[in-house]
């Protein structure tokens, strides 16, 4: 297959973007992305061959780094892919390609080992799978961070690494610990500047000025110490993603099976009709959505009002863009992700009983086989879908009464949560759109509905306990039925 036979969609097609973006929950805030002209003036990314970050002793690591310095740079997209398999292979390289590079040093390596211990970062068989080493010029090794793989790589308890799964890199916790270390050494003269810098950073990442809610109003005056506490409370698998907030972070989605999902993000922020939409989603979520205008508020803009020239915006991912071929290859790779082999084995009779409980409790209505999702949006409490939405979106018009704040009081809020697939729940966790419970057993524990419940997953920094309400299906069953239901779920 020759490259010119690939039918590559145009990524930044404004007419298509208008169709695939859901409106904000309040309905009055107009989201205006950057223009096609602005987008295509952004410099294109280079995707160079990368190498694993190995956790060796100091001497062995120095020899490893010296060996990398002797290698020639390999630009993966210097030549066009020749066929579909070639395209998928290159897509995996885009998945691992970092947005930020900095020069390797022994100080980085020592600091990395300190971070792993302090933030309890899961690592795999003496490899740190969330970063890479990159050779983009001979005799120099760089550290690459902020790739798709950084958030969507999962390390299991046995050391197995799953690409594309709900990730286990606790980025917020690590950032909180690093900020706390800097905070301790700040002089009184520089404390005000440090506080203001952190506050403005969080304003860019989280502020939605049209929303009158405590989580939004706090950003106007928040200080560094409070930000650090919020960051340190975020466990692996959860993230205070740009556009979410401290007390309603977003669970990191599992990308395996994404080809069959009709909506992207927990709030169904973007429709997914074809690979072109996935390409747009990837472009937006490498922080180009920070350049959106929300009724004139631009998160990465000068004073939140004015766009900088293309390539000069100050946030990760806003200075460059992937090429059309790179995004197309990434989409093809994600479409071809396969789940790991399921190790769970249960007696056939137990599984049959679990399936009966699954059907009897009404789970199949939302989690319909064979995808174990009906691929619809469910409105949250406090949101009434406009009549026009029923013509445009797939809506299951019943709320399951989970916490609505992520869907109502953030930039990612649409008034909906998408109904997730249960395929692969055996390797995922924590659960819930903000990862409040660590395991399936916890999710089916009725005690989570009580105000004195201590969440086993994400718990807000200043909360001693909290109820994890809603989605009460399967909570009023016997111990034996619960055992059977869990067995069934763990084999999906």
Coordinates of C-alpha atoms in Angstrom, one line a residue:
X1 CA 0.0 0.0 0.0
X2 CA 1.5 3.3 -1.0
X3 CA 1.3 6.3 1.4
X4 CA -0.9 8.3 -1.0
X5 CA -3.5 5.6 -0.7
X6 CA -4.0 6.3 3.0
X7 CA -7.2 8.4 3.4
X8 CA -6.0 10.7 6.1
X9 CA -8.7 13.0 7.6
X10 CA -7.9 16.6 8.2
X11 CA -7.3 17.1 11.9
X12 CA -8.1 20.7 12.4
X13 CA -11.3 20.9 10.4
X14 CA -13.4 23.5 12.2
X15 CA -16.7 22.3 10.7
X16 CA -16.0 18.8 12.0
X17 CA -14.8 20.1 15.4
X18 CA -18.0 22.0 15.9
X19 CA -19.9 18.8 15.3
X20 CA -17.9 16.6 17.7
X21 CA -17.5 19.0 20.6
X22 CA -20.4 18.8 23.1
X23 CA -21.5 22.1 24.5
X24 CA -20.8 23.2 28.1
X25 CA -23.3 22.2 30.8
X26 CA -24.5 25.8 31.3
X27 CA -25.4 26.1 27.6
X28 CA -24.5 29.8 27.4
X29 CA -20.7 29.5 27.3
X30 CA -19.5 29.2 23.7
X31 CA -16.3 27.2 23.1
X32 CA -14.2 28.6 20.3
X33 CA -11.1 26.6 19.3
X34 CA -8.1 28.1 17.6
X35 CA -8.5 28.7 13.9
X36 CA -7.3 26.4 11.2
X37 CA -4.8 29.1 10.2
X38 CA -3.4 29.2 13.7
X39 CA -3.2 25.5 14.1
X40 CA -1.3 24.8 10.9
X41 CA 1.2 27.5 11.7
X42 CA 2.3 25.5 14.7
X43 CA 5.6 23.7 14.0
X44 CA 5.3 20.0 13.5
X45 CA 6.6 17.5 16.1
X46 CA 9.6 15.3 15.4
X47 CA 9.3 11.7 16.5
X48 CA 12.7 10.2 17.2
X49 CA 13.5 6.7 18.3
X50 CA 13.4 6.4 22.1
X51 CA 15.0 4.0 24.6
X52 CA 13.8 2.7 28.0
X53 CA 14.7 4.4 31.2
X54 CA 16.4 1.5 33.1
X55 CA 16.7 1.5 36.9
X56 CA 20.3 0.3 37.2
X57 CA 23.0 1.0 39.7
X58 CA 25.0 4.2 39.1
X59 CA 28.0 2.5 37.2
X60 CA 25.8 0.3 35.1
X61 CA 23.6 3.3 34.2
X62 CA 26.6 5.4 33.2
X63 CA 27.6 2.6 30.8
X64 CA 24.1 2.5 29.4
X65 CA 23.9 6.2 28.8
X66 CA 27.4 6.2 27.2
X67 CA 26.2 3.5 24.8
X68 CA 23.2 5.6 23.8
X69 CA 25.4 8.5 23.1
X70 CA 27.1 6.5 20.3
X71 CA 23.8 6.0 18.5
X72 CA 22.6 8.0 15.5
X73 CA 19.3 9.8 15.7
X74 CA 16.4 8.0 14.0
X75 CA 13.6 10.2 12.7
X76 CA 10.7 7.8 12.4
X77 CA 8.7 9.9 10.0
X78 CA 11.5 10.8 7.7
X79 CA 10.1 8.1 5.4
X80 CA 6.4 7.5 4.9
X81 CA 4.8 4.3 6.1
X82 CA 4.4 1.7 3.3
X83 CA 1.4 -0.3 4.6
X84 CA -1.1 -0.7 7.5
X85 CA 1.2 -2.7 9.7
X86 CA 3.9 -0.1 9.2
X87 CA 1.5 2.6 10.1
X88 CA 0.4 0.9 13.3
X89 CA 4.1 0.4 14.3
X90 CA 4.8 4.1 13.8
X91 CA 1.6 4.9 15.8
X92 CA 3.1 3.1 18.8
X93 CA 6.2 5.4 18.5
X94 CA 3.9 8.5 18.5
X95 CA 2.2 7.1 21.6
X96 CA 5.6 7.0 23.3
X97 CA 6.9 10.3 21.8
X98 CA 7.5 12.9 24.5
X99 CA 6.4 16.5 24.2
X100 CA 9.2 17.8 26.4
X101 CA 12.9 16.9 26.2
X102 CA 15.7 18.0 28.5
X103 CA 19.4 17.0 28.7
X104 CA 20.1 13.9 30.7
X105 CA 22.3 14.2 33.8
X106 CA 23.3 12.1 36.8
X107 CA 21.2 14.5 39.0
X108 CA 18.1 13.5 37.0
X109 CA 18.8 9.8 37.6
X110 CA 19.3 10.3 41.3
X111 CA 16.3 12.5 41.6
X112 CA 14.2 9.9 39.7
X113 CA 15.0 7.2 42.2
X114 CA 14.1 9.6 45.0
X115 CA 10.8 10.4 43.4
X116 CA 10.0 6.7 42.9
X117 CA 10.4 6.1 46.7
X118 CA 8.7 9.3 47.8
X119 CA 5.6 9.0 45.5
X120 CA 5.5 5.2 45.6
X121 CA 5.5 5.0 41.8
X122 CA 4.9 1.5 40.4
X123 CA 7.8 0.4 38.2
X124 CA 8.2 -2.6 36.0
X125 CA 11.1 -5.0 36.2
X126 CA 13.8 -2.4 36.7
X127 CA 12.3 -0.1 34.0
X128 CA 10.6 3.2 34.5
X129 CA 8.0 3.0 31.8
X130 CA 6.5 6.5 31.9
X131 CA 9.6 8.4 30.6
X132 CA 12.0 7.6 27.8
X133 CA 15.5 8.5 26.7
X134 CA 15.7 10.1 23.3
X135 CA 18.6 10.6 21.0
X136 CA 17.8 13.5 18.7
X137 CA 21.4 14.5 18.1
X138 CA 24.6 12.4 18.3
X139 CA 26.6 12.3 21.5
X140 CA 23.7 13.7 23.5
X141 CA 21.0 11.8 25.4
X142 CA 17.8 13.6 26.5
X143 CA 15.0 12.7 28.9
X144 CA 11.5 12.6 27.3
X145 CA 8.4 13.3 29.3
X146 CA 4.7 14.1 28.7
X147 CA 3.8 11.5 26.1
X148 CA 0.5 9.6 25.7
X149 CA 2.3 6.6 27.3
X150 CA 3.1 8.6 30.5
X151 CA -0.6 8.6 31.5
X152 CA -1.8 5.5 29.7
X153 CA 0.8 2.9 30.8
X154 CA -0.3 0.5 33.6
X155 CA 2.1 -1.5 35.8
X156 CA 0.4 -4.5 37.4
X157 CA 1.3 -5.9 40.8
X158 CA 3.3 -8.7 39.1
X159 CA 5.3 -6.1 37.1
X160 CA 3.5 -6.6 33.9
X161 CA 3.2 -3.4 31.8
X162 CA 0.0 -2.8 29.8
X163 CA 0.2 -0.1 27.2
X164 CA -2.9 2.0 26.6
X165 CA -4.5 1.0 29.9
X166 CA -5.6 3.2 32.8
X167 CA -2.2 4.5 33.9
X168 CA -0.4 4.1 37.3
X169 CA 1.9 7.1 37.2
X170 CA 0.9 9.3 40.1
X171 CA 1.8 12.6 38.3
X172 CA -0.1 14.9 40.7
X173 CA 1.3 13.3 43.8
X174 CA 4.8 13.5 42.4
X175 CA 4.3 17.1 41.4
X176 CA 3.0 17.8 44.9
X177 CA 6.0 16.3 46.6
X178 CA 8.4 18.1 44.3
X179 CA 6.6 21.4 44.9
X180 CA 6.6 20.8 48.7
X181 CA 10.4 20.3 48.6
X182 CA 10.8 23.7 46.7
X183 CA 8.3 25.3 49.1
X184 CA 10.4 24.4 52.1
X185 CA 13.4 26.2 50.7
X186 CA 11.6 29.3 49.6
X187 CA 12.7 32.5 51.4
X188 CA 10.1 34.8 52.9
X189 CA 11.0 37.4 50.2
X190 CA 10.1 34.9 47.4
X191 CA 7.1 33.3 49.1
X192 CA 4.6 35.7 47.6
X193 CA 5.9 35.2 44.1
X194 CA 5.9 31.4 44.6
X195 CA 2.3 31.4 45.8
X196 CA 1.2 33.6 42.9
X197 CA 3.0 31.5 40.4
X198 CA 1.4 28.3 41.6
X199 CA -2.1 30.0 41.8
X200 CA -1.9 31.3 38.2
X201 CA -0.7 27.9 37.0
X202 CA -3.8 26.3 38.5
X203 CA -6.0 29.0 37.2
X204 CA -4.8 28.1 33.7
X205 CA -5.3 24.5 34.3
X206 CA -8.7 24.5 36.1
X207 CA -10.5 27.9 36.1
X208 CA -13.9 28.1 34.5
X209 CA -14.9 31.7 35.4
X210 CA -18.5 31.4 34.3
X211 CA -19.1 28.8 37.0
X212 CA -20.2 30.0 40.4
X213 CA -19.1 27.1 42.6
X214 CA -16.8 26.8 45.6
X215 CA -14.2 24.7 43.7
X216 CA -14.0 27.5 41.1
X217 CA -14.1 30.4 43.5
X218 CA -11.3 28.9 45.6
X219 CA -8.9 29.3 42.7
X220 CA -9.0 33.1 43.0
X221 CA -7.2 33.1 46.3
X222 CA -5.6 29.6 46.7
X223 CA -2.1 29.4 48.1
X224 CA 0.8 27.0 47.4
X225 CA 0.4 25.0 50.6
X226 CA -3.2 24.2 49.8
X227 CA -2.4 23.3 46.2
X228 CA 0.4 21.0 47.4
X229 CA -2.0 19.2 49.8
X230 CA -4.6 18.7 47.0
X231 CA -1.9 17.3 44.6
X232 CA -0.5 14.9 47.2
X233 CA -4.0 13.4 47.7
X234 CA -4.3 12.1 44.1
X235 CA -3.6 8.3 43.8
X236 CA -2.3 6.4 40.8
X237 CA -5.0 6.0 38.1
X238 CA -6.5 9.5 38.8
X239 CA -5.5 12.9 37.6
X240 CA -6.4 16.5 38.2
X241 CA -6.5 16.8 34.5
X242 CA -6.5 20.3 32.9
X243 CA -10.2 21.3 32.9
X244 CA -11.1 19.3 36.0
X245 CA -10.7 20.3 39.6
X246 CA -9.1 19.4 42.9
X247 CA -12.0 17.6 44.5
X248 CA -13.4 16.1 41.3
X249 CA -10.3 14.9 39.3
X250 CA -10.8 12.6 36.4
X251 CA -10.1 8.9 36.3
X252 CA -7.6 8.1 33.6
X253 CA -9.4 6.3 30.8
X254 CA -8.5 2.9 29.5
X255 CA -7.8 3.3 25.8
X256 CA -8.0 -0.4 25.0
X257 CA -11.2 -0.9 23.0
X258 CA -11.5 2.9 22.2
X259 CA -12.5 2.1 18.6
X260 CA -15.9 1.0 19.8
X261 CA -16.6 4.0 22.1
X262 CA -19.0 6.6 20.9
X263 CA -17.9 9.3 23.4
X264 CA -14.6 10.4 24.7
X265 CA -13.8 11.6 28.3
X266 CA -15.9 10.6 31.3
X267 CA -18.1 13.6 30.6
X268 CA -18.6 12.6 27.0
X269 CA -16.8 15.8 26.0
X270 CA -16.2 14.8 22.4
X271 CA -18.1 12.5 20.0
X272 CA -16.2 9.7 18.4
X273 CA -17.4 8.9 15.0
X274 CA -14.2 7.9 13.2
X275 CA -10.5 8.0 13.3
X276 CA -10.5 11.7 12.4
X277 CA -12.3 12.5 15.7
X278 CA -9.7 10.5 17.6
X279 CA -7.0 12.5 15.9
X280 CA -8.7 15.7 17.0
X281 CA -9.2 14.4 20.5
X282 CA -5.5 13.6 20.7
X283 CA -4.6 17.1 19.5
X284 CA -6.9 18.8 22.0
X285 CA -5.8 16.7 24.9
X286 CA -2.1 17.3 24.5
X287 CA -3.3 20.7 25.8
X288 CA -4.3 22.5 22.6
X289 CA -7.6 22.9 24.3
X290 CA -5.8 25.3 26.6
X291 CA -6.0 27.7 23.6
X292 CA -9.8 27.5 23.4
X293 CA -11.7 30.7 24.1
X294 CA -14.6 30.2 26.5
X295 CA -16.6 33.4 26.0
X296 CA -13.3 35.2 25.8
X297 CA -11.5 33.3 28.6
X298 CA -8.4 31.7 27.2
X299 CA -6.7 29.3 29.7
X300 CA -3.2 29.6 28.2
X301 CA -3.7 33.2 26.9
X302 CA -1.8 36.3 28.1
X303 CA -3.8 37.4 31.1
X304 CA -6.3 34.7 30.1
X305 CA -7.5 37.0 27.3
X306 CA -5.1 37.0 24.3
X307 CA -3.5 34.3 22.2
X308 CA 0.2 34.4 21.8
X309 CA 1.7 33.9 18.3
X310 CA 1.6 30.2 17.1
X311 CA 4.4 28.2 18.7
X312 CA 5.0 30.7 21.6
X313 CA 2.2 29.7 24.1
X314 CA 3.7 28.7 27.4
X315 CA 2.1 25.4 28.2
X316 CA 3.1 21.9 27.3
X317 CA 1.6 20.8 24.0
X318 CA 0.6 24.3 22.9
X319 CA 3.9 25.1 21.1
X320 CA 3.9 22.3 18.5
X321 CA 1.5 19.9 16.8
X322 CA 1.6 16.4 15.5
X323 CA 1.6 16.0 11.7
X324 CA -1.5 14.6 10.1
X325 CA 0.4 11.3 9.4
X326 CA 1.6 11.1 13.0
X327 CA -1.9 11.5 14.4
X328 CA -3.4 9.1 11.8
X329 CA -0.7 6.5 12.8
X330 CA -1.5 7.1 16.5
X331 CA -5.2 6.6 15.8
X332 CA -4.6 3.3 14.0
X333 CA -2.3 2.1 16.8
X334 CA -5.0 2.9 19.4
X335 CA -7.6 1.2 17.3
X336 CA -5.5 -2.0 17.3
X337 CA -4.7 -2.1 21.1
X338 CA -5.5 -5.6 22.5
X339 CA -6.3 -6.4 26.1
X340 CA -3.8 -8.5 28.1
X341 CA -4.5 -12.2 28.6
X342 CA -7.1 -12.5 31.4
X343 CA -5.6 -14.8 34.2
X344 CA -8.8 -15.2 36.1
X345 CA -10.3 -18.6 36.2
X346 CA -13.6 -19.5 38.0
X347 CA -15.9 -22.5 38.0
X348 CA -18.4 -22.4 35.2
X349 CA -21.4 -22.7 37.5
X350 CA -20.2 -19.7 39.5
X351 CA -19.9 -17.6 36.3
X352 CA -23.4 -18.7 35.1
X353 CA -24.8 -17.6 38.5
X354 CA -22.9 -14.3 38.3
X355 CA -24.3 -13.6 34.8
X356 CA -27.8 -14.2 36.1
X357 CA -27.3 -11.7 38.9
X358 CA -25.8 -9.3 36.3
X359 CA -29.0 -9.5 34.3
X360 CA -31.4 -9.6 37.2
X361 CA -29.9 -6.5 38.8
X362 CA -30.5 -4.6 35.5
X363 CA -26.8 -4.1 34.7
X364 CA -27.4 -5.2 31.1
X365 CA -29.5 -2.1 30.4
X366 CA -26.5 0.2 30.6
X367 CA -23.7 -2.3 30.2
X368 CA -25.1 -4.2 27.3
X369 CA -23.1 -7.1 25.8
X370 CA -21.0 -7.6 23.7
X371 CA -19.4 -4.2 24.4
X372 CA -20.8 -4.1 27.9
X373 CA -21.9 -0.5 27.4
X374 CA -24.9 0.9 25.5
X375 CA -22.5 3.8 24.4
X376 CA -24.9 6.4 25.7
X377 CA -24.7 9.5 27.9
X378 CA -26.5 9.7 31.2
X379 CA -27.5 13.2 32.6
X380 CA -26.3 14.0 36.0
X381 CA -28.5 15.3 38.9
X382 CA -29.0 19.0 38.4
X383 CA -28.9 18.9 34.6
X384 CA -31.9 18.8 32.3
X385 CA -30.9 18.0 28.7
X386 CA -32.2 20.6 26.2
X387 CA -34.7 19.2 23.7
X388 CA -32.2 19.7 20.9
X389 CA -29.7 17.3 22.5
X390 CA -32.0 14.3 21.9
X391 CA -31.6 14.8 18.1
X392 CA -27.8 15.1 18.3
X393 CA -26.6 12.7 21.1
X394 CA -27.4 9.2 22.4
X395 CA -29.0 9.9 25.7
X396 CA -30.1 7.4 28.3
X397 CA -32.4 9.7 30.2
X398 CA -31.9 8.3 33.7
X399 CA -29.4 9.6 36.3
X400 CA -27.5 7.0 38.4
X401 CA -27.1 9.8 41.0
X402 CA -23.3 9.8 41.3
X403 CA -21.5 13.0 42.2
X404 CA -22.3 15.5 39.5
X405 CA -19.6 18.1 40.1
X406 CA -17.1 17.0 37.4
X407 CA -20.0 17.2 34.8
X408 CA -21.4 20.5 36.1
X409 CA -18.6 22.7 37.6
X410 CA -15.6 22.2 35.4
X411 CA -14.4 23.2 31.9
X412 CA -14.9 19.5 30.9
X413 CA -18.5 19.6 32.2
X414 CA -21.2 18.7 29.7
X415 CA -24.0 17.8 32.1
X416 CA -23.4 14.1 31.3
X417 CA -21.3 11.1 32.2
X418 CA -20.8 8.5 29.5
X419 CA -21.7 5.0 30.4
X420 CA -18.4 3.1 30.5
X421 CA -17.7 -0.4 29.2
X422 CA -17.0 -3.1 31.7
X423 CA -14.7 -5.0 29.4
X424 CA -11.3 -5.3 31.1
X425 CA -12.4 -4.2 34.5
X426 CA -10.3 -7.0 36.0
X427 CA -7.1 -5.0 35.2
X428 CA -8.5 -1.5 35.9
X429 CA -8.9 0.5 39.0
X430 CA -9.6 2.7 40.9
X431 CA -13.3 3.0 39.9
X432 CA -15.8 5.8 39.4
X433 CA -15.4 8.9 37.3
X434 CA -13.1 10.3 40.0
X435 CA -11.6 7.0 41.2
X436 CA -13.1 7.1 44.7
X437 CA -13.0 3.3 45.2
X438 CA -10.0 1.1 44.7
X439 CA -11.5 -2.3 43.7
X440 CA -14.7 -3.9 42.4
X441 CA -15.3 -5.3 45.8
X442 CA -15.3 -1.8 47.2
X443 CA -17.7 -0.6 44.5
X444 CA -20.2 -3.3 45.5
X445 CA -19.8 -2.5 49.2
X446 CA -23.0 -0.8 50.5
X447 CA -20.9 1.0 53.2
X448 CA -19.6 3.4 50.5
X449 CA -23.0 5.2 50.6
X450 CA -22.5 6.3 54.3
X451 CA -21.1 9.7 55.2
X452 CA -18.5 8.0 57.5
X453 CA -17.1 5.9 54.7
X454 CA -13.4 6.4 54.1
X455 CA -12.8 6.0 50.3
X456 CA -10.3 3.4 49.3
X457 CA -9.3 5.3 46.2
X458 CA -9.3 9.0 45.8
X459 CA -10.3 11.0 48.9
X460 CA -10.2 14.8 48.8
X461 CA -7.2 16.3 50.7
X462 CA -9.2 17.9 53.5
X463 CA -11.9 15.3 53.9
X464 CA -11.7 12.7 56.7
X465 CA -14.5 10.6 55.2
X466 CA -17.2 11.0 52.5
X467 CA -20.0 9.0 51.0
X468 CA -19.4 7.7 47.5
X469 CA -23.1 7.9 46.4
X470 CA -25.0 6.7 43.4
X471 CA -25.0 3.7 41.1
X472 CA -26.6 1.4 43.7
X473 CA -27.1 -1.5 41.4
X474 CA -25.8 -4.8 42.9
X475 CA -25.5 -3.5 46.4
X476 CA -28.5 -5.3 47.9
X477 CA -27.5 -8.9 47.1
X478 CA -26.4 -11.8 49.2
X479 CA -22.7 -12.6 49.9
X480 CA -22.9 -15.6 47.6
X481 CA -24.5 -13.6 44.8
X482 CA -21.8 -10.9 45.2
X483 CA -19.1 -13.5 44.9
X484 CA -20.6 -14.8 41.7
X485 CA -21.1 -11.3 40.2
X486 CA -17.5 -10.4 41.0
X487 CA -16.3 -13.6 39.3
X488 CA -18.4 -12.8 36.2
X489 CA -17.1 -9.2 36.0
X490 CA -13.5 -10.3 36.4
X491 CA -13.7 -12.5 33.3
X492 CA -15.1 -9.8 31.0

